[in-house]
């Protein structure tokens, strides 16, 4: 079995972070979201992975290279226009050949991996197998109707959903999906929908199975989703402060992981928290569900439930920061000189909430 990971999307809903970084490389608990997908695929015993890339392809290539880091072989396949998930499968046609494959949307995260479902797909001899989860807002997803473990209908973004079971971004197919894709037309949003290809397979009598996943699933398309995914991943981290320098006045409580070469001085950290390498925290408080990337500096400030990317500096901030998503090399400081003015240099689509 092979796999493709879809990474062509631009991530417009994650601006300004995605002005300078591919959305698939935004770290969740200090690890790019795409790495979680590769690990989950590798755990299924799949070695041959095709990454479908678009405008942000060069960044993704320089991060993943040929996949040696994971012991897999990565190929890159260009999708020049974002014409839908089924279109992405069609650009990967030569890479996939006649093999069965796992298709994974590169910004999706699942708690329990996908190995279990890969086995069910193979053992059950399905032509297609989808994963489902209950959602409150089915109108925003592809939605499935089940009858005894078989899928009888799938509809993309239905106005009147037949169930609250949404298709998540992990799909298994055999070669028959290629025929299905040749037979579908673009949807109202101008995309070749994978949901329509699955419906075509159902209509032709192919065996389409589904399973409602156990554990959480998150699509990290929006800033709130990044914070929530970060919270979910941090739920499972373990304490490890061995490599850090922590002075006597500091308190490190609960499940806190701190990278090598980091210094914690006169500060309080309450887990779950992850802190990368060579971070400096002085006279500060870092509260639960916070991820701090490498080489960040935090002085006389308080922050919780947030994600701070590398080389940013937060200094002398009076109010506690909460639910912040702070990019790379950002500086937030309290101006001590007169006149006491707000002084901003903000990228396009930045969002600042003031006290
Ligand atoms: C896509 C699929 C949809 C699925 C969703 C999961 O939607 O078309 O069926 O439920 O991913 O994230 P999109 O993100 O393109 O709106």
mmCIF file of N, CA and C and ligand atoms in Angstrom, residues 85 105 108 141-142 156-157 167-169 171 189 193 195 217 219, ligand 1:
data_model
loop_
_atom_site.group_PDB
_atom_site.id
_atom_site.type_symbol
_atom_site.label_atom_id
_atom_site.label_comp_id
_atom_site.label_asym_id
_atom_site.label_seq_id
_atom_site.Cartn_x
_atom_site.Cartn_y
_atom_site.Cartn_z
ATOM 1 N N UNK A 85 -9.966 17.636 -3.838
ATOM 2 C CA UNK A 85 -9.269 16.456 -3.319
ATOM 3 C C UNK A 85 -9.183 15.348 -4.371
ATOM 4 N N UNK A 105 -5.131 14.136 4.555
ATOM 5 C CA UNK A 105 -5.055 15.591 4.399
ATOM 6 C C UNK A 105 -4.004 16.109 5.386
ATOM 7 N N UNK A 108 -4.477 17.483 9.033
ATOM 8 C CA UNK A 108 -5.347 16.750 9.967
ATOM 9 C C UNK A 108 -4.537 16.073 11.066
ATOM 10 N N UNK A 141 -19.045 19.874 6.400
ATOM 11 C CA UNK A 141 -18.192 18.720 6.059
ATOM 12 C C UNK A 141 -18.844 17.868 4.972
ATOM 13 N N UNK A 142 -18.111 16.812 4.583
ATOM 14 C CA UNK A 142 -18.747 15.728 3.861
ATOM 15 C C UNK A 142 -19.435 14.861 4.905
ATOM 16 N N UNK A 156 -21.339 16.071 0.112
ATOM 17 C CA UNK A 156 -20.406 17.133 0.499
ATOM 18 C C UNK A 156 -21.170 18.375 0.950
ATOM 19 N N UNK A 157 -20.873 18.885 2.117
ATOM 20 C CA UNK A 157 -21.478 20.108 2.674
ATOM 21 C C UNK A 157 -22.998 20.156 2.445
ATOM 22 N N UNK A 167 -17.068 13.106 7.411
ATOM 23 C CA UNK A 167 -15.867 12.435 6.894
ATOM 24 C C UNK A 167 -14.664 13.225 7.378
ATOM 25 N N UNK A 168 -13.709 12.544 7.972
ATOM 26 C CA UNK A 168 -12.481 13.241 8.348
ATOM 27 C C UNK A 168 -11.470 13.093 7.207
ATOM 28 N N UNK A 169 -10.334 13.739 7.356
ATOM 29 C CA UNK A 169 -9.400 13.807 6.225
ATOM 30 C C UNK A 169 -8.494 12.610 6.040
ATOM 31 N N UNK A 171 -8.615 8.750 4.123
ATOM 32 C CA UNK A 171 -9.412 7.879 3.262
ATOM 33 C C UNK A 171 -8.542 6.731 2.759
ATOM 34 N N UNK A 189 -18.623 24.492 -5.829
ATOM 35 C CA UNK A 189 -17.470 25.343 -5.499
ATOM 36 C C UNK A 189 -16.319 25.170 -6.508
ATOM 37 N N UNK A 193 -14.753 16.811 -6.105
ATOM 38 C CA UNK A 193 -14.886 16.401 -4.705
ATOM 39 C C UNK A 193 -14.620 14.904 -4.561
ATOM 40 N N UNK A 195 -15.714 13.243 -2.184
ATOM 41 C CA UNK A 195 -17.016 12.738 -1.712
ATOM 42 C C UNK A 195 -17.865 12.260 -2.902
ATOM 43 N N UNK A 217 -10.236 14.107 16.700
ATOM 44 C CA UNK A 217 -9.717 14.432 15.370
ATOM 45 C C UNK A 217 -9.767 15.942 15.242
ATOM 46 N N UNK A 219 -8.886 19.250 12.443
ATOM 47 C CA UNK A 219 -8.380 19.825 11.201
ATOM 48 C C UNK A 219 -7.815 21.182 11.615
HETATM 49 C C1 LIG B 1 -12.733 18.328 2.991
HETATM 50 C C2 LIG B 1 -13.690 17.287 2.417
HETATM 51 C C3 LIG B 1 -14.821 16.996 3.415
HETATM 52 C C4 LIG B 1 -14.257 16.573 4.746
HETATM 53 C C5 LIG B 1 -13.235 17.625 5.242
HETATM 54 C C6 LIG B 1 -12.501 17.137 6.476
HETATM 55 O O1 LIG B 1 -13.419 19.548 3.115
HETATM 56 O O2 LIG B 1 -14.197 17.779 1.179
HETATM 57 O O3 LIG B 1 -15.647 15.993 2.898
HETATM 58 O O4 LIG B 1 -15.304 16.418 5.673
HETATM 59 O O5 LIG B 1 -12.244 17.905 4.239
HETATM 60 O O6 LIG B 1 -11.641 18.140 6.961
HETATM 61 P P1 LIG B 1 -12.712 20.990 2.881
HETATM 62 O O7 LIG B 1 -11.716 21.156 3.979
HETATM 63 O O8 LIG B 1 -12.076 20.932 1.529
HETATM 64 O O9 LIG B 1 -13.821 22.006 2.953
#
